[in-house]
Amino acid sequence: MLDTRDTGSCGSEDGHLVVMKNYPPEFKADSVALYESRPEATIRSVAADLGINPETLRNWVRAAGVSRPRGRRTQKPSQPPAPLQGGERRLAEEGPRAGGGTRDPAEGGEVFRRGDALVNRFQCVADLQRRHGVKRLCSILGVARSSFYYWRRTAADRAARKTADARLTARTRAVHQESDGTYGAPRITAELRETSGEAVNHKRVARIMRASGIEGVRLRRRHRTTVADPAAAKAPDLIGRDFTADKPNTKYVVDITYLPIDGGKFCYLATVIDLASRRLAGWAIADHMRGDLVTDALAAAIRTRGSLAGSIIHTDHGAQYTSRAFAEACRSAGVRQSMSAVGSSADNALAESFNATFKRETLQGRKSWPTEREARLDAFRWLHRYNTRRRHSRLGQRSPIAFENALQLTPTTLAQAA
């Protein structure tokens, strides 16, 4: 069971930066619960989402004595039968009167002129040329003989492209399903390039997706959860809408968003995001918006980084962030507080964008989660997957941890950067 309050410090067992040797009991319990709740998932896939070794998760599952019902593996969408081509299609449409090609094509000339694709006319010429001749058929169908001969001459190239497109469609669909149906053409292209080493063009991937009906998740507006306290102490804006940083562990943005539950209930998610790598350094979930929700998220970020001393924490004017408890937690951690202007969502746009992405990719069109447990498990999985696997356009289509690893930073250099 998930606890009433969950906190997360997002590390990576395979990363160079933070290796969590002693996982908190809550993390172990949530990992096992996530595996147990997803009958279609494997140990390896769940471990990859959480950034841990599969054997580590396997040991936790064994220790917990979990015995889940094995669900069916995700089935690939059934493909429609290949359409009849050329003359076959036309003969089928004309029905018994076609007589297997015994009818004079001149009598059915009007049938072939009903807005048919040019390739179907070429195919019809190819199918019937021995009986009626190329010249006559081209005249009836309104196509140039030179165009028909070019089409026939390039048949092998078209077949090769069709085969290549079929293979790419299968790989594209697999990547899309692996991302829980969230990736669009740019991220799928990056994944294909990295996993296959093939120089795939993003426009071709977009074309394949359109033809196959594959779509990523698009963002929409979010509801605000900020409730300001006019009497609370304020801090200056040290960010100034510059959501960039030269080094990790120097500037962070934090925010709260809600998780809607059936029956009009809510949970709340507080996050701490690094502006240099977009890494989710810490987070907390609770069924309330009291001050300890945000201090727990800050504590989780401290566990991830080792120290936040010298860094900037940028917030809105929500009562939780202007509270005395949060100010004291920031002072104890050695961080400087920064606040956006009152009522200006653009001053904390990066955090709001993160929240919108999180909800769109977890809810995927639903208005709420059926239960609080499902909401917490979906959040637990997505938040860890965000750091370890989800590709970020701002980071050159790399995940936040992969981006930080590319910088070849160590915990020591992180502390020095602070």
GROMACS .gro file of C-alpha atoms in nm:
model
  418
    1MET     CA    1   0.000   0.000   0.000
    2LEU     CA    2   0.110   0.352  -0.070
    3ASP     CA    3   0.146   0.578   0.230
    4THR     CA    4  -0.076   0.882   0.279
    5ARG     CA    5   0.222   1.095   0.183
    6ASP     CA    6   0.482   0.998  -0.078
    7THR     CA    7   0.812   1.174  -0.137
    8GLY     CA    8   1.058   1.112  -0.413
    9SER     CA    9   1.424   1.184  -0.468
   10CYS     CA   10   1.483   1.089  -0.827
   11GLY     CA   11   1.817   0.920  -0.882
   12SER     CA   12   1.945   0.661  -1.128
   13GLU     CA   13   2.118   0.336  -1.047
   14ASP     CA   14   2.290   0.342  -1.386
   15GLY     CA   15   2.382   0.714  -1.379
   16HIS     CA   16   2.714   0.873  -1.295
   17LEU     CA   17   2.564   1.136  -1.069
   18VAL     CA   18   2.356   0.982  -0.794
   19VAL     CA   19   2.359   0.612  -0.706
   20MET     CA   20   2.096   0.525  -0.447
   21LYS     CA   21   2.259   0.238  -0.258
   22ASN     CA   22   2.007   0.244   0.025
   23TYR     CA   23   1.658   0.284  -0.115
   24PRO     CA   24   1.394   0.417   0.128
   25PRO     CA   25   1.132   0.160   0.234
   26GLU     CA   26   0.861   0.377   0.072
   27PHE     CA   27   1.040   0.359  -0.263
   28LYS     CA   28   1.070  -0.019  -0.243
   29ALA     CA   29   0.703  -0.058  -0.147
   30ASP     CA   30   0.587   0.173  -0.425
   31SER     CA   31   0.805  -0.007  -0.680
   32VAL     CA   32   0.658  -0.343  -0.588
   33ALA     CA   33   0.305  -0.196  -0.588
   34LEU     CA   34   0.365  -0.049  -0.935
   35TYR     CA   35   0.479  -0.386  -1.070
   36GLU     CA   36   0.186  -0.561  -0.905
   37SER     CA   37  -0.064  -0.313  -1.053
   38ARG     CA   38   0.055  -0.357  -1.412
   39PRO     CA   39  -0.006  -0.720  -1.520
   40GLU     CA   40   0.109  -0.644  -1.874
   41ALA     CA   41   0.447  -0.507  -1.765
   42THR     CA   42   0.768  -0.701  -1.707
   43ILE     CA   43   1.024  -0.667  -1.431
   44ARG     CA   44   1.264  -0.519  -1.684
   45SER     CA   45   1.022  -0.255  -1.817
   46VAL     CA   46   0.916  -0.138  -1.471
   47ALA     CA   47   1.278  -0.125  -1.355
   48ALA     CA   48   1.372   0.079  -1.664
   49ASP     CA   49   1.099   0.332  -1.585
   50LEU     CA   50   1.226   0.369  -1.229
   51GLY     CA   51   1.595   0.378  -1.324
   52ILE     CA   52   1.691   0.075  -1.116
   53ASN     CA   53   1.850  -0.263  -1.190
   54PRO     CA   54   1.596  -0.533  -1.286
   55GLU     CA   55   1.750  -0.777  -1.037
   56THR     CA   56   1.707  -0.520  -0.762
   57LEU     CA   57   1.336  -0.495  -0.835
   58ARG     CA   58   1.310  -0.873  -0.872
   59ASN     CA   59   1.455  -0.919  -0.522
   60TRP     CA   60   1.207  -0.669  -0.377
   61VAL     CA   61   0.917  -0.847  -0.545
   62ARG     CA   62   1.034  -1.184  -0.411
   63ALA     CA   63   1.082  -1.044  -0.062
   64ALA     CA   64   0.731  -0.898  -0.068
   65GLY     CA   65   0.587  -1.233  -0.178
   66VAL     CA   66   0.396  -1.069  -0.460
   67SER     CA   67   0.196  -1.305  -0.679
   68ARG     CA   68   0.008  -1.107  -0.939
   69PRO     CA   69  -0.226  -1.242  -1.209
   70ARG     CA   70  -0.043  -1.245  -1.536
   71GLY     CA   71  -0.222  -1.028  -1.791
   72ARG     CA   72  -0.201  -1.048  -2.161
   73ARG     CA   73   0.082  -0.870  -2.327
   74THR     CA   74  -0.016  -0.560  -2.518
   75GLN     CA   75  -0.137  -0.672  -2.854
   76LYS     CA   76  -0.039  -0.486  -3.164
   77PRO     CA   77  -0.337  -0.320  -3.331
   78SER     CA   78  -0.475  -0.546  -3.597
   79GLN     CA   79  -0.382  -0.428  -3.941
   80PRO     CA   80  -0.653  -0.398  -4.205
   81PRO     CA   81  -0.618  -0.638  -4.497
   82ALA     CA   82  -0.414  -0.506  -4.782
   83PRO     CA   83  -0.641  -0.340  -5.038
   84LEU     CA   84  -0.679  -0.491  -5.381
   85GLN     CA   85  -0.458  -0.320  -5.631
   86GLY     CA   86  -0.520  -0.192  -5.978
   87GLY     CA   87  -0.731  -0.406  -6.207
   88GLU     CA   88  -0.823  -0.645  -5.926
   89ARG     CA   89  -0.984  -0.363  -5.734
   90ARG     CA   90  -1.169  -0.231  -6.038
   91LEU     CA   91  -1.297  -0.573  -6.139
   92ALA     CA   92  -1.419  -0.628  -5.784
   93GLU     CA   93  -1.599  -0.295  -5.782
   94GLU     CA   94  -1.768  -0.364  -6.115
   95GLY     CA   95  -1.898  -0.695  -5.981
   96PRO     CA   96  -2.023  -0.989  -6.189
   97ARG     CA   97  -2.055  -0.772  -6.500
   98ALA     CA   98  -1.676  -0.754  -6.519
   99GLY     CA   99  -1.674  -1.122  -6.607
  100GLY     CA  100  -1.314  -1.172  -6.501
  101GLY     CA  101  -1.193  -0.921  -6.757
  102THR     CA  102  -1.417  -1.027  -7.045
  103ARG     CA  103  -1.588  -0.691  -7.059
  104ASP     CA  104  -1.444  -0.440  -7.304
  105PRO     CA  105  -1.264  -0.177  -7.092
  106ALA     CA  106  -1.391   0.091  -7.332
  107GLU     CA  107  -1.743   0.027  -7.200
  108GLY     CA  108  -1.628   0.082  -6.841
  109GLY     CA  109  -1.412   0.384  -6.910
  110GLU     CA  110  -1.630   0.601  -6.690
  111VAL     CA  111  -1.567   0.368  -6.394
  112PHE     CA  112  -1.195   0.438  -6.413
  113ARG     CA  113  -1.241   0.816  -6.417
  114ARG     CA  114  -1.419   0.857  -6.083
  115GLY     CA  115  -1.136   1.036  -5.908
  116ASP     CA  116  -0.918   0.726  -5.890
  117ALA     CA  117  -0.557   0.752  -5.780
  118LEU     CA  118  -0.311   0.760  -6.065
  119VAL     CA  119  -0.134   0.451  -5.936
  120ASN     CA  120  -0.456   0.250  -5.966
  121ARG     CA  121  -0.486   0.346  -6.331
  122PHE     CA  122  -0.128   0.240  -6.394
  123GLN     CA  123  -0.196  -0.090  -6.217
  124CYS     CA  124  -0.505  -0.146  -6.428
  125VAL     CA  125  -0.302  -0.094  -6.746
  126ALA     CA  126  -0.045  -0.342  -6.619
  127ASP     CA  127  -0.313  -0.601  -6.536
  128LEU     CA  128  -0.497  -0.576  -6.870
  129GLN     CA  129  -0.224  -0.484  -7.116
  130ARG     CA  130  -0.191  -0.830  -7.272
  131ARG     CA  131  -0.561  -0.842  -7.360
  132HIS     CA  132  -0.619  -0.483  -7.472
  133GLY     CA  133  -0.277  -0.324  -7.529
  134VAL     CA  134  -0.101  -0.040  -7.347
  135LYS     CA  135  -0.188   0.230  -7.600
  136ARG     CA  136  -0.562   0.167  -7.589
  137LEU     CA  137  -0.578   0.135  -7.210
  138CYS     CA  138  -0.378   0.453  -7.154
  139SER     CA  139  -0.607   0.639  -7.391
  140ILE     CA  140  -0.919   0.513  -7.212
  141LEU     CA  141  -0.784   0.588  -6.863
  142GLY     CA  142  -0.640   0.928  -6.957
  143VAL     CA  143  -0.276   0.859  -6.866
  144ALA     CA  144   0.041   0.910  -7.070
  145ARG     CA  145   0.217   0.597  -7.192
  146SER     CA  146   0.555   0.744  -7.096
  147SER     CA  147   0.429   0.790  -6.741
  148PHE     CA  148   0.305   0.431  -6.732
  149TYR     CA  149   0.639   0.295  -6.854
  150TYR     CA  150   0.825   0.506  -6.596
  151TRP     CA  151   0.595   0.374  -6.323
  152ARG     CA  152   0.658   0.015  -6.434
  153ARG     CA  153   1.035   0.073  -6.458
  154THR     CA  154   1.053   0.203  -6.099
  155ALA     CA  155   0.839  -0.074  -5.950
  156ALA     CA  156   1.135  -0.233  -5.769
  157ASP     CA  157   1.226   0.097  -5.601
  158ARG     CA  158   0.869   0.151  -5.486
  159ALA     CA  159   0.850  -0.200  -5.346
  160ALA     CA  160   1.171  -0.143  -5.153
  161ARG     CA  161   1.038   0.185  -5.011
  162LYS     CA  162   0.711   0.018  -4.917
  163THR     CA  163   0.897  -0.257  -4.733
  164ALA     CA  164   1.117  -0.002  -4.555
  165ASP     CA  165   0.810   0.203  -4.458
  166ALA     CA  166   0.645  -0.110  -4.317
  167ARG     CA  167   0.949  -0.182  -4.100
  168LEU     CA  168   0.967   0.180  -3.987
  169THR     CA  169   0.595   0.178  -3.907
  170ALA     CA  170   0.640  -0.126  -3.684
  171ARG     CA  171   0.934   0.035  -3.499
  172THR     CA  172   0.748   0.366  -3.470
  173ARG     CA  173   0.443   0.195  -3.325
  174ALA     CA  174   0.662   0.005  -3.075
  175VAL     CA  175   0.831   0.326  -2.954
  176HIS     CA  176   0.494   0.501  -2.932
  177GLN     CA  177   0.348   0.218  -2.723
  178GLU     CA  178   0.659   0.209  -2.503
  179SER     CA  179   0.604   0.579  -2.426
  180ASP     CA  180   0.246   0.504  -2.317
  181GLY     CA  181   0.123   0.673  -2.634
  182THR     CA  182   0.272   1.011  -2.540
  183TYR     CA  183   0.559   1.059  -2.785
  184GLY     CA  184   0.514   1.262  -3.103
  185ALA     CA  185   0.733   1.262  -3.414
  186PRO     CA  186   1.037   1.449  -3.268
  187ARG     CA  187   1.082   1.218  -2.967
  188ILE     CA  188   1.008   0.903  -3.166
  189THR     CA  189   1.267   1.013  -3.423
  190ALA     CA  190   1.527   1.065  -3.151
  191GLU     CA  191   1.449   0.724  -3.000
  192LEU     CA  192   1.480   0.550  -3.338
  193ARG     CA  193   1.809   0.721  -3.414
  194GLU     CA  194   1.958   0.619  -3.080
  195THR     CA  195   1.831   0.261  -3.068
  196SER     CA  196   1.883   0.164  -3.433
  197GLY     CA  197   2.165   0.397  -3.533
  198GLU     CA  198   1.969   0.477  -3.849
  199ALA     CA  199   1.955   0.833  -3.980
  200VAL     CA  200   1.575   0.862  -3.977
  201ASN     CA  201   1.424   1.190  -4.097
  202HIS     CA  202   1.164   1.337  -3.862
  203LYS     CA  203   0.941   1.435  -4.156
  204ARG     CA  204   0.933   1.074  -4.268
  205VAL     CA  205   0.841   0.962  -3.917
  206ALA     CA  206   0.565   1.224  -3.910
  207ARG     CA  207   0.433   1.095  -4.243
  208ILE     CA  208   0.439   0.736  -4.115
  209MET     CA  209   0.251   0.841  -3.803
  210ARG     CA  210  -0.017   1.023  -4.000
  211ALA     CA  211  -0.065   0.728  -4.235
  212SER     CA  212  -0.089   0.484  -3.941
  213GLY     CA  213  -0.308   0.701  -3.720
  214ILE     CA  214  -0.038   0.732  -3.450
  215GLU     CA  215  -0.060   1.051  -3.242
  216GLY     CA  216   0.129   1.185  -2.943
  217VAL     CA  217  -0.027   1.362  -2.646
  218ARG     CA  218  -0.074   1.736  -2.683
  219LEU     CA  219  -0.078   1.981  -2.396
  220ARG     CA  220  -0.373   2.188  -2.288
  221ARG     CA  221  -0.428   2.459  -2.032
  222ARG     CA  222  -0.418   2.371  -1.663
  223HIS     CA  223  -0.613   2.494  -1.363
  224ARG     CA  224  -0.431   2.705  -1.108
  225THR     CA  225  -0.378   2.590  -0.749
  226THR     CA  226  -0.197   2.898  -0.613
  227VAL     CA  227  -0.365   3.062  -0.314
  228ALA     CA  228  -0.166   3.369  -0.211
  229ASP     CA  229  -0.135   3.504   0.143
  230PRO     CA  230  -0.129   3.887   0.115
  231ALA     CA  231   0.016   3.926   0.464
  232ALA     CA  232   0.308   3.686   0.409
  233ALA     CA  233   0.668   3.796   0.361
  234LYS     CA  234   0.783   3.821   0.000
  235ALA     CA  235   1.117   3.749  -0.167
  236PRO     CA  236   1.265   3.925  -0.473
  237ASP     CA  237   1.250   3.774  -0.821
  238LEU     CA  238   1.601   3.638  -0.884
  239ILE     CA  239   1.504   3.452  -1.202
  240GLY     CA  240   1.340   3.720  -1.413
  241ARG     CA  241   1.179   3.467  -1.650
  242ASP     CA  242   1.523   3.335  -1.743
  243PHE     CA  243   1.457   2.963  -1.707
  244THR     CA  244   1.812   2.857  -1.785
  245ALA     CA  245   2.122   2.778  -1.581
  246ASP     CA  246   2.484   2.715  -1.673
  247LYS     CA  247   2.528   2.430  -1.426
  248PRO     CA  248   2.303   2.180  -1.246
  249ASN     CA  249   2.220   2.241  -0.882
  250THR     CA  250   2.229   2.622  -0.911
  251LYS     CA  251   1.869   2.727  -0.991
  252TYR     CA  252   1.540   2.545  -0.928
  253VAL     CA  253   1.171   2.613  -0.984
  254VAL     CA  254   0.904   2.459  -0.763
  255ASP     CA  255   0.526   2.439  -0.784
  256ILE     CA  256   0.214   2.249  -0.676
  257THR     CA  257  -0.045   2.085  -0.898
  258TYR     CA  258  -0.353   1.881  -0.820
  259LEU     CA  259  -0.441   1.522  -0.912
  260PRO     CA  260  -0.820   1.487  -0.961
  261ILE     CA  261  -0.981   1.172  -0.817
  262ASP     CA  262  -1.329   1.040  -0.893
  263GLY     CA  263  -1.589   1.170  -0.651
  264GLY     CA  264  -1.450   1.522  -0.639
  265LYS     CA  265  -1.143   1.432  -0.433
  266PHE     CA  266  -0.786   1.550  -0.493
  267CYS     CA  267  -0.424   1.471  -0.422
  268TYR     CA  268  -0.151   1.730  -0.459
  269LEU     CA  269   0.195   1.705  -0.613
  270ALA     CA  270   0.481   1.938  -0.520
  271THR     CA  271   0.792   1.936  -0.744
  272VAL     CA  272   1.147   2.074  -0.744
  273ILE     CA  273   1.296   2.105  -1.096
  274ASP     CA  274   1.656   2.190  -1.191
  275LEU     CA  275   1.669   2.465  -1.455
  276ALA     CA  276   1.996   2.344  -1.609
  277SER     CA  277   1.897   1.983  -1.679
  278ARG     CA  278   1.519   1.997  -1.626
  279ARG     CA  279   1.574   1.716  -1.379
  280LEU     CA  280   1.305   1.651  -1.122
  281ALA     CA  281   1.529   1.664  -0.816
  282GLY     CA  282   1.254   1.603  -0.563
  283TRP     CA  283   0.880   1.568  -0.524
  284ALA     CA  284   0.609   1.489  -0.271
  285ILE     CA  285   0.244   1.379  -0.296
  286ALA     CA  286  -0.017   1.424  -0.024
  287ASP     CA  287  -0.392   1.452   0.017
  288HIS     CA  288  -0.355   1.811   0.143
  289MET     CA  289  -0.179   2.138   0.058
  290ARG     CA  290  -0.032   2.213   0.399
  291GLY     CA  291   0.320   2.348   0.434
  292ASP     CA  292   0.486   2.012   0.492
  293LEU     CA  293   0.394   1.912   0.135
  294VAL     CA  294   0.647   2.159  -0.007
  295THR     CA  295   0.906   2.109   0.267
  296ASP     CA  296   0.896   1.734   0.201
  297ALA     CA  297   0.962   1.798  -0.169
  298LEU     CA  298   1.254   2.022  -0.078
  299ALA     CA  299   1.392   1.755   0.156
  300ALA     CA  300   1.369   1.499  -0.125
  301ALA     CA  301   1.570   1.732  -0.352
  302ILE     CA  302   1.836   1.763  -0.083
  303ARG     CA  303   1.861   1.384  -0.063
  304THR     CA  304   1.905   1.366  -0.441
  305ARG     CA  305   2.172   1.635  -0.467
  306GLY     CA  306   2.344   1.586  -0.134
  307SER     CA  307   2.333   1.962  -0.081
  308LEU     CA  308   2.143   2.260  -0.224
  309ALA     CA  309   2.361   2.519  -0.051
  310GLY     CA  310   2.400   2.834  -0.260
  311SER     CA  311   2.126   2.749  -0.508
  312ILE     CA  312   1.815   2.956  -0.588
  313ILE     CA  313   1.463   2.822  -0.529
  314HIS     CA  314   1.202   3.008  -0.739
  315THR     CA  315   0.835   2.986  -0.637
  316ASP     CA  316   0.502   3.159  -0.687
  317HIS     CA  317   0.323   3.341  -0.406
  318GLY     CA  318   0.126   3.042  -0.285
  319ALA     CA  319   0.069   3.033   0.089
  320GLN     CA  320   0.282   2.719   0.122
  321TYR     CA  321   0.587   2.893  -0.026
  322THR     CA  322   0.545   3.217   0.167
  323SER     CA  323   0.504   3.029   0.495
  324ARG     CA  324   0.749   3.056   0.781
  325ALA     CA  325   0.811   2.679   0.770
  326PHE     CA  326   0.926   2.688   0.406
  327ALA     CA  327   1.143   2.993   0.467
  328GLU     CA  328   1.309   2.814   0.759
  329ALA     CA  329   1.363   2.500   0.547
  330CYS     CA  330   1.530   2.713   0.278
  331ARG     CA  331   1.756   2.882   0.535
  332SER     CA  332   1.855   2.547   0.683
  333ALA     CA  333   1.939   2.416   0.334
  334GLY     CA  334   2.140   2.728   0.249
  335VAL     CA  335   1.925   2.820  -0.051
  336ARG     CA  336   1.803   3.164  -0.158
  337GLN     CA  337   1.433   3.220  -0.211
  338SER     CA  338   1.302   3.384  -0.528
  339MET     CA  339   0.938   3.466  -0.604
  340SER     CA  340   0.747   3.551  -0.919
  341ALA     CA  341   0.515   3.847  -0.951
  342VAL     CA  342   0.170   3.809  -0.796
  343GLY     CA  343  -0.081   3.664  -1.044
  344SER     CA  344   0.174   3.617  -1.324
  345SER     CA  345   0.189   3.255  -1.440
  346ALA     CA  346   0.457   3.345  -1.697
  347ASP     CA  347   0.702   3.412  -1.413
  348ASN     CA  348   0.692   3.042  -1.323
  349ALA     CA  349   0.612   2.911  -1.671
  350LEU     CA  350   0.856   2.619  -1.669
  351ALA     CA  351   0.701   2.462  -1.359
  352GLU     CA  352   0.352   2.513  -1.499
  353SER     CA  353   0.457   2.353  -1.828
  354PHE     CA  354   0.596   2.053  -1.639
  355ASN     CA  355   0.269   2.012  -1.448
  356ALA     CA  356   0.067   2.030  -1.770
  357THR     CA  357   0.288   1.767  -1.934
  358PHE     CA  358   0.260   1.540  -1.633
  359LYS     CA  359  -0.118   1.547  -1.623
  360ARG     CA  360  -0.171   1.519  -1.995
  361GLU     CA  361   0.060   1.217  -2.025
  362THR     CA  362  -0.079   1.037  -1.722
  363LEU     CA  363  -0.449   1.114  -1.759
  364GLN     CA  364  -0.443   1.093  -2.142
  365GLY     CA  365  -0.785   1.247  -2.196
  366ARG     CA  366  -0.949   1.124  -1.875
  367LYS     CA  367  -1.090   1.381  -1.635
  368SER     CA  368  -0.969   1.201  -1.321
  369TRP     CA  369  -0.822   0.884  -1.176
  370PRO     CA  370  -1.062   0.616  -1.048
  371THR     CA  371  -0.887   0.588  -0.711
  372GLU     CA  372  -0.620   0.765  -0.511
  373ARG     CA  373  -0.402   0.454  -0.529
  374GLU     CA  374  -0.406   0.457  -0.910
  375ALA     CA  375  -0.325   0.826  -0.916
  376ARG     CA  376  -0.026   0.778  -0.685
  377LEU     CA  377   0.107   0.479  -0.878
  378ASP     CA  378   0.074   0.657  -1.213
  379ALA     CA  379   0.252   0.958  -1.067
  380PHE     CA  380   0.524   0.744  -0.910
  381ARG     CA  381   0.597   0.573  -1.242
  382TRP     CA  382   0.581   0.883  -1.462
  383LEU     CA  383   0.793   1.103  -1.236
  384HIS     CA  384   1.077   0.850  -1.227
  385ARG     CA  385   1.040   0.774  -1.597
  386TYR     CA  386   1.060   1.147  -1.669
  387ASN     CA  387   1.411   1.159  -1.524
  388THR     CA  388   1.542   0.830  -1.656
  389ARG     CA  389   1.381   0.776  -1.997
  390ARG     CA  390   1.155   1.056  -2.124
  391ARG     CA  391   1.325   1.259  -2.395
  392HIS     CA  392   1.324   1.637  -2.354
  393SER     CA  393   1.334   1.870  -2.655
  394ARG     CA  394   1.525   2.133  -2.454
  395LEU     CA  395   1.801   1.876  -2.385
  396GLY     CA  396   1.860   1.762  -2.742
  397GLN     CA  397   1.602   1.482  -2.705
  398ARG     CA  398   1.782   1.330  -2.406
  399SER     CA  399   1.641   1.249  -2.065
  400PRO     CA  400   1.744   1.479  -1.777
  401ILE     CA  401   1.973   1.217  -1.619
  402ALA     CA  402   2.129   1.132  -1.956
  403PHE     CA  403   2.193   1.502  -2.008
  404GLU     CA  404   2.361   1.537  -1.670
  405ASN     CA  405   2.564   1.223  -1.729
  406ALA     CA  406   2.684   1.371  -2.057
  407LEU     CA  407   2.827   1.660  -1.855
  408GLN     CA  408   3.035   1.400  -1.667
  409LEU     CA  409   2.962   1.558  -1.334
  410THR     CA  410   3.021   1.381  -1.005
  411PRO     CA  411   2.861   1.445  -0.666
  412THR     CA  412   3.176   1.638  -0.571
  413THR     CA  413   3.154   1.874  -0.867
  414LEU     CA  414   2.784   1.918  -0.800
  415ALA     CA  415   2.863   2.033  -0.447
  416GLN     CA  416   3.127   2.270  -0.585
  417ALA     CA  417   2.878   2.412  -0.834
  418ALA     CA  418   2.639   2.497  -0.553
   0.00000   0.00000   0.00000
